[in-house]
Coordinates of C-alpha atoms in Angstrom, one line a residue:
M1 CA 0.0 0.0 0.0
L2 CA 2.9 2.4 0.8
A3 CA 4.5 1.7 -2.6
Y4 CA 1.2 2.3 -4.4
A5 CA 0.7 5.5 -2.5
R6 CA 4.3 6.6 -3.2
D7 CA 3.6 6.1 -6.9
R8 CA 0.6 8.4 -6.7
R9 CA 2.0 11.3 -4.7
R10 CA 5.5 12.7 -4.7
F11 CA 5.9 13.0 -0.9
L12 CA 3.4 10.3 0.2
L13 CA 1.0 12.5 2.2
F14 CA 1.4 15.7 0.1
G15 CA 2.9 17.0 -3.1
R16 CA 1.9 17.0 -6.7
P17 CA 0.9 13.7 -8.5
R18 CA 3.6 11.8 -10.3
Q19 CA 4.1 8.9 -12.7
V20 CA 6.7 6.2 -12.4
D21 CA 8.2 4.1 -15.2
H22 CA 7.3 0.6 -16.3
E23 CA 10.4 -1.0 -14.6
T24 CA 9.5 0.5 -11.2
H25 CA 6.0 -0.8 -11.6
S26 CA 7.3 -4.2 -12.5
R27 CA 9.6 -4.4 -9.4
R28 CA 6.8 -3.3 -7.1
A29 CA 4.4 -5.8 -8.7
E30 CA 6.9 -8.6 -8.0
R31 CA 7.1 -7.6 -4.4
L32 CA 3.3 -7.5 -4.2
L33 CA 3.1 -11.0 -5.7
E34 CA 5.5 -12.3 -3.0
S35 CA 3.5 -10.6 -0.3
L36 CA 0.2 -12.1 -1.5
L37 CA 1.6 -15.6 -1.6
T38 CA 3.0 -15.2 1.9
L39 CA -0.3 -13.9 3.3
G40 CA -2.2 -17.0 2.2
P41 CA -5.4 -18.2 0.5
T42 CA -7.6 -15.1 0.8
F43 CA -4.9 -12.7 -0.5
I44 CA -4.1 -15.1 -3.4
K45 CA -7.7 -14.9 -4.4
L46 CA -7.5 -11.1 -4.1
G47 CA -4.5 -11.1 -6.3
Q48 CA -6.3 -13.2 -8.9
L49 CA -9.2 -10.8 -8.9
L50 CA -6.8 -7.7 -9.1
S51 CA -5.3 -9.3 -12.2
T52 CA -8.6 -8.7 -14.0
R53 CA -9.0 -5.1 -12.8
P54 CA -6.9 -2.7 -15.1
D55 CA -9.1 0.1 -13.8
I56 CA -7.2 -0.1 -10.5
L57 CA -3.7 -1.2 -11.3
P58 CA -1.2 -0.3 -14.0
P59 CA -0.5 -2.8 -16.8
A60 CA 2.8 -4.0 -15.2
Y61 CA 0.9 -5.1 -12.1
I62 CA -1.8 -6.8 -14.3
D63 CA 0.9 -8.7 -16.2
T64 CA 2.6 -9.9 -13.1
L65 CA -0.5 -10.9 -11.1
A66 CA -1.9 -12.7 -14.1
S67 CA 0.6 -15.6 -13.4
L68 CA -0.8 -16.0 -9.9
Q69 CA -2.2 -19.4 -9.3
D70 CA -3.6 -21.2 -6.2
A71 CA -0.1 -22.2 -5.0
V72 CA -1.2 -23.4 -1.6
P73 CA -0.1 -26.8 -0.2
P74 CA -3.0 -29.2 0.2
A75 CA -4.4 -29.7 3.7
P76 CA -3.4 -33.0 5.4
W77 CA -5.9 -35.8 4.7
P78 CA -6.9 -36.3 8.4
E79 CA -8.1 -32.6 8.5
A80 CA -9.9 -32.9 5.1
K81 CA -11.4 -36.2 6.2
Q82 CA -12.9 -34.6 9.3
V83 CA -14.7 -32.0 7.2
L84 CA -16.0 -34.7 4.9
E85 CA -17.3 -36.9 7.7
D86 CA -18.8 -34.0 9.5
E87 CA -20.9 -33.3 6.4
L88 CA -21.6 -36.8 5.0
G89 CA -20.7 -39.4 7.7
P90 CA -18.0 -42.1 7.7
V91 CA -16.0 -42.3 4.5
D92 CA -16.1 -46.1 4.4
E93 CA -19.9 -46.1 4.5
R94 CA -20.6 -43.5 1.9
F95 CA -17.9 -44.4 -0.7
A96 CA -16.9 -47.7 -2.2
E97 CA -13.4 -46.4 -2.7
F98 CA -11.6 -43.1 -1.8
D99 CA -8.2 -42.0 -3.0
T100 CA -6.7 -39.8 -0.2
E101 CA -4.2 -38.1 -2.5
P102 CA -5.8 -34.9 -4.0
I103 CA -5.9 -34.6 -7.8
S104 CA -6.4 -30.9 -7.6
G105 CA -5.7 -28.3 -4.9
A106 CA -6.8 -24.7 -4.5
S107 CA -6.7 -21.9 -1.9
L108 CA -10.3 -22.7 -0.7
G109 CA -10.6 -26.4 -1.3
Q110 CA -9.2 -29.5 -2.8
V111 CA -10.5 -32.4 -5.0
Y112 CA -10.2 -36.1 -4.6
R113 CA -11.2 -39.1 -6.7
A114 CA -13.6 -41.8 -5.4
R115 CA -16.1 -44.4 -6.3
L116 CA -19.7 -44.5 -5.2
D117 CA -21.8 -47.5 -4.2
P118 CA -24.7 -47.4 -6.8
E119 CA -27.2 -48.2 -4.1
T120 CA -26.5 -45.0 -2.2
E121 CA -26.1 -42.7 -5.3
R122 CA -28.6 -40.1 -6.2
T123 CA -27.9 -37.4 -8.8
R124 CA -29.7 -34.3 -10.0
A125 CA -29.4 -35.6 -13.5
D126 CA -28.5 -38.9 -15.2
P127 CA -30.0 -41.6 -13.0
P128 CA -27.7 -44.4 -11.8
D129 CA -27.1 -47.2 -14.3
G130 CA -26.5 -50.0 -11.8
A131 CA -22.7 -49.7 -11.8
S132 CA -20.4 -47.9 -9.4
R133 CA -19.6 -44.4 -10.7
E134 CA -16.3 -42.7 -10.5
V135 CA -16.7 -39.2 -8.9
A136 CA -14.7 -36.1 -8.0
V137 CA -15.2 -35.0 -4.4
K138 CA -14.4 -31.3 -3.6
I139 CA -13.8 -30.6 0.1
R140 CA -13.5 -27.2 1.6
R141 CA -10.3 -26.4 3.5
P142 CA -10.6 -26.9 7.3
N143 CA -11.2 -23.7 9.2
I144 CA -11.0 -21.6 6.1
E145 CA -14.1 -19.6 7.1
S146 CA -12.5 -18.0 10.1
L147 CA -9.3 -17.2 8.2
V148 CA -11.2 -15.6 5.3
N149 CA -13.4 -13.6 7.7
A150 CA -10.3 -12.2 9.5
D151 CA -8.6 -11.4 6.2
L152 CA -11.7 -9.6 4.9
R153 CA -11.7 -7.5 8.0
V154 CA -8.1 -6.5 7.3
I155 CA -9.0 -5.5 3.7
K156 CA -12.1 -3.6 4.9
W157 CA -10.0 -1.6 7.5
S158 CA -7.2 -0.9 5.0
L159 CA -9.5 0.4 2.2
P160 CA -10.1 3.9 3.7
I161 CA -6.4 4.4 3.9
L162 CA -5.8 3.4 0.3
L163 CA -8.7 5.6 -0.9
Y164 CA -6.9 8.7 0.4
F165 CA -4.2 8.3 -2.2
V166 CA -6.4 7.8 -5.3
G167 CA -8.7 9.9 -7.5
E168 CA -12.5 9.7 -7.6
A169 CA -12.7 7.3 -10.5
R170 CA -10.3 4.8 -9.0
A171 CA -11.9 5.1 -5.6
F172 CA -15.2 4.1 -7.3
S173 CA -13.4 1.0 -8.7
L174 CA -11.7 0.1 -5.4
E175 CA -14.9 0.3 -3.4
N176 CA -16.6 -1.9 -6.0
L177 CA -13.6 -4.3 -5.9
A178 CA -13.9 -4.7 -2.1
D179 CA -17.6 -5.4 -2.2
E180 CA -17.2 -7.7 -5.2
F181 CA -14.3 -9.7 -3.6
S182 CA -16.2 -10.2 -0.3
K183 CA -19.2 -11.5 -2.2
T184 CA -17.2 -13.6 -4.6
I185 CA -15.0 -15.4 -2.1
R186 CA -18.0 -16.2 0.2
E187 CA -19.9 -17.6 -2.8
E188 CA -16.9 -19.7 -3.7
M189 CA -17.0 -21.3 -0.2
D190 CA -20.7 -22.1 -0.6
Y191 CA -20.7 -25.4 -2.4
E192 CA -24.5 -25.5 -2.4
R193 CA -24.5 -22.4 -4.5
E194 CA -21.9 -23.9 -6.8
A195 CA -24.0 -27.1 -7.2
E196 CA -27.0 -24.9 -8.2
M197 CA -25.0 -22.9 -10.7
L198 CA -23.4 -26.1 -12.2
T199 CA -26.8 -27.8 -12.5
E200 CA -28.4 -24.7 -14.2
I201 CA -25.6 -24.3 -16.7
R202 CA -25.6 -28.1 -17.4
A203 CA -29.4 -27.9 -18.2
N204 CA -28.7 -25.0 -20.6
F205 CA -26.4 -27.3 -22.6
A206 CA -28.4 -30.5 -22.1
D207 CA -29.2 -30.8 -25.9
D208 CA -25.7 -29.8 -27.1
D209 CA -23.3 -32.8 -27.5
R210 CA -20.3 -30.5 -28.1
F211 CA -20.0 -29.9 -24.4
R212 CA -19.8 -32.1 -21.2
I213 CA -20.6 -30.7 -17.8
P214 CA -20.4 -33.1 -14.8
A215 CA -23.6 -34.0 -13.0
V216 CA -24.0 -33.2 -9.3
I217 CA -24.3 -36.2 -6.9
E218 CA -26.9 -34.6 -4.6
S219 CA -26.9 -37.4 -2.0
H220 CA -23.1 -36.8 -1.4
S221 CA -23.0 -33.0 -1.4
D222 CA -23.5 -30.3 1.2
S223 CA -22.4 -26.8 2.0
R224 CA -18.7 -27.9 2.5
V225 CA -18.6 -31.0 0.2
L226 CA -19.5 -31.2 -3.4
T227 CA -19.5 -34.5 -5.2
M228 CA -19.7 -34.6 -9.0
E229 CA -19.3 -37.3 -11.7
Y230 CA -15.7 -37.6 -12.8
V231 CA -15.2 -36.7 -16.4
G232 CA -11.7 -37.2 -17.7
G233 CA -10.1 -35.5 -20.7
T234 CA -7.0 -33.9 -22.2
K235 CA -6.1 -30.6 -20.9
I236 CA -7.2 -28.0 -23.4
N237 CA -3.8 -26.4 -23.9
D238 CA -2.0 -29.8 -24.3
L239 CA -1.7 -29.2 -28.1
E240 CA 0.5 -32.2 -28.8
E241 CA -1.9 -34.7 -27.2
L242 CA -4.9 -33.1 -29.0
E243 CA -3.0 -33.4 -32.3
R244 CA -2.1 -37.0 -31.5
K245 CA -5.8 -37.8 -31.0
G246 CA -6.8 -36.1 -34.2
I247 CA -8.9 -33.5 -32.6
D248 CA -9.6 -30.3 -34.7
R249 CA -8.2 -27.6 -32.5
T250 CA -9.8 -24.8 -34.6
Q251 CA -13.2 -26.3 -34.1
I252 CA -12.6 -26.7 -30.4
A253 CA -11.7 -23.0 -30.2
E254 CA -14.9 -22.0 -32.1
N255 CA -17.0 -24.2 -29.9
L256 CA -15.5 -22.8 -26.7
E257 CA -16.1 -19.2 -27.8
R258 CA -19.7 -20.0 -28.8
S259 CA -20.4 -21.7 -25.5
Y260 CA -19.4 -18.5 -23.5
L261 CA -21.3 -16.3 -25.9
Q262 CA -24.4 -18.4 -25.3
M263 CA -23.8 -18.4 -21.5
I264 CA -23.3 -14.6 -21.3
I265 CA -25.7 -13.3 -24.0
D266 CA -28.4 -15.9 -24.1
D267 CA -28.6 -17.7 -20.8
G268 CA -27.4 -15.0 -18.4
V269 CA -25.5 -17.5 -16.2
F270 CA -21.9 -18.4 -16.9
H271 CA -18.8 -20.3 -15.8
A272 CA -16.4 -17.5 -14.9
D273 CA -13.0 -19.2 -14.5
P274 CA -12.1 -20.6 -17.9
H275 CA -8.4 -21.0 -17.5
P276 CA -6.8 -24.1 -19.0
G277 CA -6.8 -26.0 -15.7
N278 CA -10.6 -25.9 -15.7
L279 CA -11.1 -27.0 -19.3
A280 CA -10.5 -30.3 -21.0
V281 CA -11.4 -32.1 -24.2
T282 CA -12.7 -35.7 -24.4
D283 CA -11.5 -38.2 -27.0
E284 CA -14.8 -37.5 -28.8
G285 CA -14.0 -33.8 -29.0
Q286 CA -16.4 -32.6 -26.3
I287 CA -15.3 -29.7 -24.2
V288 CA -15.4 -30.4 -20.4
F289 CA -15.9 -27.7 -17.8
Y290 CA -14.6 -28.0 -14.3
D291 CA -14.9 -25.9 -11.1
F292 CA -18.0 -23.7 -11.1
G293 CA -17.1 -22.0 -7.8
M294 CA -16.4 -18.8 -9.7
S295 CA -19.6 -18.2 -11.7
G296 CA -21.8 -15.3 -12.3
R297 CA -25.1 -13.9 -13.7
V298 CA -25.7 -11.2 -16.2
D299 CA -28.8 -9.1 -16.2
S300 CA -30.8 -8.4 -19.4
F301 CA -29.6 -4.7 -19.6
I302 CA -25.9 -5.8 -19.5
Q303 CA -26.7 -8.5 -22.1
D304 CA -28.2 -6.0 -24.5
K305 CA -25.2 -3.6 -24.1
I306 CA -22.7 -6.4 -24.7
V307 CA -24.6 -7.2 -27.9
D308 CA -24.5 -3.5 -28.9
F309 CA -20.7 -3.4 -28.2
Y310 CA -20.0 -6.5 -30.3
V311 CA -22.1 -5.3 -33.2
A312 CA -20.5 -1.9 -33.1
V313 CA -17.0 -3.5 -33.2
A314 CA -18.0 -5.7 -36.1
N315 CA -19.3 -2.7 -37.9
Q316 CA -16.3 -0.5 -37.0
D317 CA -18.7 2.0 -35.5
I318 CA -16.6 4.0 -33.1
D319 CA -19.5 6.1 -31.8
G320 CA -21.5 3.0 -31.2
I321 CA -18.6 1.5 -29.2
L322 CA -18.3 4.6 -27.0
D323 CA -22.1 4.8 -26.5
A324 CA -22.2 1.2 -25.4
L325 CA -19.3 1.7 -22.9
V326 CA -21.0 4.8 -21.5
E327 CA -24.4 3.1 -21.1
I328 CA -22.9 0.0 -19.5
G329 CA -21.1 2.2 -17.0
T330 CA -17.5 1.4 -18.1
L331 CA -16.7 4.8 -19.5
S332 CA -17.5 8.1 -17.7
P333 CA -19.9 10.3 -19.6
D334 CA -17.5 13.2 -19.0
A335 CA -14.7 11.5 -20.9
D336 CA -13.2 13.3 -23.9
R337 CA -15.0 11.5 -26.8
G338 CA -12.5 12.9 -29.3
V339 CA -9.5 11.4 -27.4
M340 CA -11.3 8.1 -26.7
S341 CA -12.4 7.8 -30.4
E342 CA -8.7 8.1 -31.3
V343 CA -7.8 5.4 -28.8
M344 CA -10.5 3.1 -30.2
E345 CA -9.5 3.8 -33.8
I346 CA -5.9 2.9 -33.1
A347 CA -6.9 -0.2 -31.2
I348 CA -9.0 -1.5 -34.0
Q349 CA -6.4 -0.6 -36.7
D350 CA -3.7 -2.4 -34.7
A351 CA -5.9 -5.4 -34.2
R352 CA -7.2 -5.7 -37.8
G353 CA -5.5 -8.0 -40.3
E354 CA -5.7 -8.0 -44.1
D355 CA -9.5 -8.6 -44.0
V356 CA -11.6 -6.0 -42.2
E357 CA -13.1 -8.8 -40.0
Q358 CA -9.7 -9.9 -38.7
Y359 CA -9.7 -8.5 -35.1
R360 CA -8.0 -9.6 -32.0
V361 CA -10.3 -9.0 -29.0
N362 CA -7.4 -9.4 -26.6
Q363 CA -5.4 -6.7 -28.4
I364 CA -8.5 -4.4 -28.4
V365 CA -9.2 -5.1 -24.7
G366 CA -5.4 -4.8 -23.9
Q367 CA -5.2 -1.4 -25.5
I368 CA -8.3 -0.3 -23.6
E369 CA -6.9 -1.8 -20.4
D370 CA -3.7 0.2 -20.8
S371 CA -5.8 3.4 -21.2
I372 CA -8.0 2.6 -18.2
Y373 CA -5.2 3.6 -15.8
E374 CA -5.0 7.0 -17.3
F375 CA -8.5 7.7 -18.6
P376 CA -11.9 7.8 -16.9
F377 CA -12.6 4.1 -17.4
R378 CA -14.1 2.0 -14.6
L379 CA -15.5 -1.5 -14.2
P380 CA -18.9 -1.9 -12.5
K381 CA -19.2 -4.9 -10.2
N382 CA -21.5 -6.8 -12.6
L383 CA -19.0 -6.5 -15.5
A384 CA -15.6 -7.4 -14.0
L385 CA -16.2 -11.2 -14.3
V386 CA -17.5 -10.8 -17.9
L387 CA -14.3 -8.9 -18.8
R388 CA -12.2 -11.7 -17.2
V389 CA -14.1 -14.4 -19.2
A390 CA -13.7 -12.5 -22.5
T391 CA -9.9 -12.1 -22.1
V392 CA -9.1 -15.6 -20.7
V393 CA -11.3 -17.4 -23.3
E394 CA -9.7 -15.4 -26.2
G395 CA -6.3 -16.4 -24.9
V396 CA -7.3 -20.1 -24.8
C397 CA -8.7 -19.9 -28.3
V398 CA -5.6 -18.3 -29.7
T399 CA -3.5 -21.0 -28.0
L400 CA -5.5 -23.6 -29.8
D401 CA -5.3 -21.7 -33.1
E402 CA -3.0 -18.7 -33.5
D403 CA -5.0 -17.5 -36.5
F404 CA -8.3 -17.8 -34.7
D405 CA -10.6 -14.8 -35.3
F406 CA -12.6 -14.1 -32.2
I407 CA -14.7 -11.3 -33.6
A408 CA -15.6 -13.1 -36.8
T409 CA -16.9 -16.0 -34.8
A410 CA -18.8 -13.6 -32.4
T411 CA -20.2 -11.8 -35.5
D412 CA -21.4 -15.1 -36.9
F413 CA -23.0 -16.1 -33.6
L414 CA -24.8 -12.7 -33.4
T415 CA -26.0 -13.0 -37.0
E416 CA -27.2 -16.6 -36.5
E417 CA -29.1 -15.7 -33.3
G418 CA -30.7 -12.7 -35.0
Y419 CA -29.0 -10.1 -32.8
R420 CA -27.5 -8.0 -35.6
E421 CA -30.8 -8.1 -37.5
E422 CA -32.6 -7.0 -34.4
T423 CA -30.1 -4.2 -33.8
I424 CA -30.6 -3.0 -37.4
R425 CA -34.4 -3.2 -36.9
N426 CA -34.2 -1.2 -33.7
Y427 CA -32.0 1.4 -35.4
I428 CA -34.6 1.7 -38.3
D429 CA -37.4 2.1 -35.8
E430 CA -35.5 4.8 -33.8
T431 CA -34.7 6.6 -37.1
G432 CA -38.4 6.5 -38.1
Q433 CA -39.4 7.9 -34.7
Q434 CA -36.8 10.7 -35.0
L435 CA -38.1 11.5 -38.5
R436 CA -41.7 11.6 -37.3
R437 CA -40.7 13.9 -34.4
S438 CA -38.8 16.1 -36.8
G439 CA -41.8 16.3 -39.0
E440 CA -44.0 17.3 -36.1
S441 CA -41.4 19.9 -35.0
L442 CA -41.4 21.4 -38.6
T443 CA -45.2 21.9 -38.4
R444 CA -44.8 23.9 -35.2
L445 CA -41.8 25.8 -36.5
A446 CA -43.6 28.3 -38.9
P447 CA -46.0 29.8 -36.3
K448 CA -43.2 30.0 -33.7
T449 CA -41.0 31.8 -36.2
E450 CA -43.7 34.2 -37.1
R451 CA -44.3 35.0 -33.4
A452 CA -40.6 35.6 -32.8
L453 CA -40.4 37.9 -35.9
D454 CA -43.4 39.9 -34.6
R455 CA -41.7 40.4 -31.2
L456 CA -38.5 41.5 -32.9
D457 CA -40.4 44.0 -35.0
R458 CA -41.9 45.4 -31.8
D459 CA -38.5 45.6 -30.1
D460 CA -39.9 43.1 -27.6
L461 CA -37.4 40.3 -27.9
Y462 CA -35.0 39.5 -25.1
L463 CA -32.1 37.1 -25.3
R464 CA -30.8 35.3 -22.2
I465 CA -27.4 33.5 -22.4
G466 CA -26.1 31.1 -19.8
V467 CA -22.4 30.2 -19.8
E468 CA -21.3 26.9 -18.1
D469 CA -17.9 27.3 -16.5
S470 CA -17.3 24.1 -14.6
D471 CA -13.5 24.7 -14.7
K472 CA -14.0 28.3 -13.2
V473 CA -12.1 29.9 -16.0
F474 CA -13.9 33.2 -15.7
E475 CA -13.3 33.2 -11.9
K476 CA -9.6 32.7 -12.5
L477 CA -9.5 35.5 -15.1
A478 CA -11.3 37.8 -12.8
K479 CA -8.9 37.1 -10.0
R480 CA -5.9 37.7 -12.2
M481 CA -7.4 41.0 -13.5
I482 CA -8.0 42.2 -9.9
Y483 CA -4.5 41.1 -8.9
G484 CA -3.1 43.0 -11.9
M485 CA -4.9 46.2 -11.0
L486 CA -3.9 45.9 -7.4
L487 CA -0.3 45.4 -8.4
T488 CA -0.4 48.4 -10.7
M489 CA -2.0 50.6 -8.0
S490 CA 0.4 49.4 -5.3
L491 CA 3.5 50.0 -7.5
F492 CA 2.1 53.5 -8.4
S493 CA 1.5 54.2 -4.7
T494 CA 5.0 53.1 -3.8
G495 CA 6.5 55.5 -6.3
V496 CA 4.3 58.4 -5.2
L497 CA 5.0 57.8 -1.5
Y498 CA 8.7 57.5 -2.2
A499 CA 8.7 60.8 -4.1
L500 CA 6.9 62.5 -1.3
E501 CA 9.6 61.3 1.1
A502 CA 7.3 59.0 3.1
P503 CA 9.6 55.9 3.5
A504 CA 7.3 54.1 6.0
G505 CA 4.4 54.3 3.6
S506 CA 6.4 53.4 0.6
I507 CA 7.8 50.3 2.4
V508 CA 4.2 49.2 3.3
A509 CA 3.1 49.7 -0.3
A510 CA 6.1 47.8 -1.6
A511 CA 5.4 44.9 0.8
F512 CA 1.8 44.9 -0.4
S513 CA 3.0 44.8 -4.0
V514 CA 5.2 41.8 -3.3
I515 CA 2.2 40.0 -1.7
V516 CA 0.0 40.7 -4.7
L517 CA 2.8 39.7 -7.1
I518 CA 3.1 36.3 -5.3
Q519 CA -0.6 35.7 -5.5
L520 CA -0.7 36.6 -9.2
Y521 CA 2.3 34.2 -9.8
R522 CA 0.6 31.4 -7.9
S523 CA -2.6 31.8 -9.9
F524 CA -0.5 30.9 -13.0
R525 CA 1.5 28.2 -11.3
S526 CA -1.4 26.4 -9.8
P527 CA -2.1 22.9 -11.3
K528 CA -5.7 24.1 -11.9
S529 CA -4.6 27.1 -14.0
I530 CA -5.8 27.5 -17.6
G531 CA -3.8 25.2 -19.9
A532 CA -4.0 22.5 -22.4
R533 CA -4.5 18.9 -21.2
P534 CA -2.1 16.3 -22.5
Q535 CA -3.6 14.2 -25.3
F536 CA -3.3 10.4 -25.7
T537 CA -1.8 10.4 -29.2
R538 CA -0.8 7.7 -31.6
Q539 CA 2.9 8.4 -30.8
N540 CA 2.2 7.9 -27.1
L541 CA 0.5 4.6 -27.7
R542 CA 3.3 3.3 -29.9
Q543 CA 5.9 4.4 -27.4
R544 CA 4.1 2.7 -24.5
R545 CA 3.7 -0.5 -26.4
G546 CA 7.4 -0.5 -27.3
E547 CA 8.3 0.0 -23.6
E548 CA 6.1 -3.0 -22.6

């Protein structure tokens, strides 16, 4: 926190704002990474969440924290067994076999393989077939609740200190982050919620054989234990094994993207942690999803705006992109649209290939993320997980196929589902309504014009003008004029008093002149004085990309 504050203000508690170079940010990001790993599970999760929040941290921090994984040693089996038996009863009675070596470990829980006795099995889907079923058993870490609660209190108490050193826009994002993190980590510890989300998403893909989502074993699940059918597969980024099995990697990438577009845009409920460790491919080419602890919902308004954003990107409509960002709450309405249009144009030009449809969403988002730290971008709580999903999924798709075109596939999906046609239809309807209103206004224009001309002819027309001055430019000019006149008068008085041989009076007038001169000088030296704002130019962007 001290390093972050030192980056923001020259003398920590006071002084003018300052910027530090990329190397300094990188060094401090590495130290932050070490601290998070030392502090344990809660702060590792916090670091993972921070790695998706470019509205809070500079790009160097984002790059460093993106490598943060759940590097926590597994809890000893006796402790995990105690949690399991507290929830379900004796292991030997509830499971036919149980492997006590975890197959996966994380900061909040760990996963074991086991076999169920078919007589005791009951699932929310797929009734038992009479044979023992291999399952994955996810057990929450012992005593993790008290540790997380203590860590959340530390974060809550630290937040007001950190907010002192940041601007209004970043304070908005930080407060949202604290609320979001507290909500997200508690949801991840609630395995009953995870089971509900998993079951709902599984139902949404029930008729699509391109995907495989494990079924929940309801009879062997509770708030601290989640038992699912075990579905094996090749890790999605194991390219050599996928090639050996003759699996079409390009088709897998397209199916993966389409699945998340469906979850976010159509279904409104989505798996929010699509890193390669949570994705696999079966020998039949089905995509398997694991770990639904981090999952989310999207309301209909956000869904509509995401569609508007994708359609605008596909149509290279810069104004449409900015309008969508403003309406969704990501871009401040006060942002300089001229500057932001330039940023968007450069991002799309850099991301576009030979064909106009060749975009790289990760490059576009990357350019935007870089500018978030300097421009009035912010991430609402309900959009942070969506941004995480978009960037991680695009990275997995490009790993599968380096020529994969994310936007072209998204455009095809929107067209097939009728979203682009609906957008065009809405645009035509809005245009028609505007033309109708314009026609009605024209019918009222003639009599109003005649009345105005009559008043002008009678010298009975008054004009009121209101000038908005949010930056207090006129106030500053008025102060400077007054200081200038006072300085002129005091200098004249000093000369007159000195000529009249009144040394005491001339000294007082000279001292007053010095005071007024200092005030006049400070009005020009103040950071809030009239002056041009720095612009985010193409040259700036190329220079920053070169440094990174």
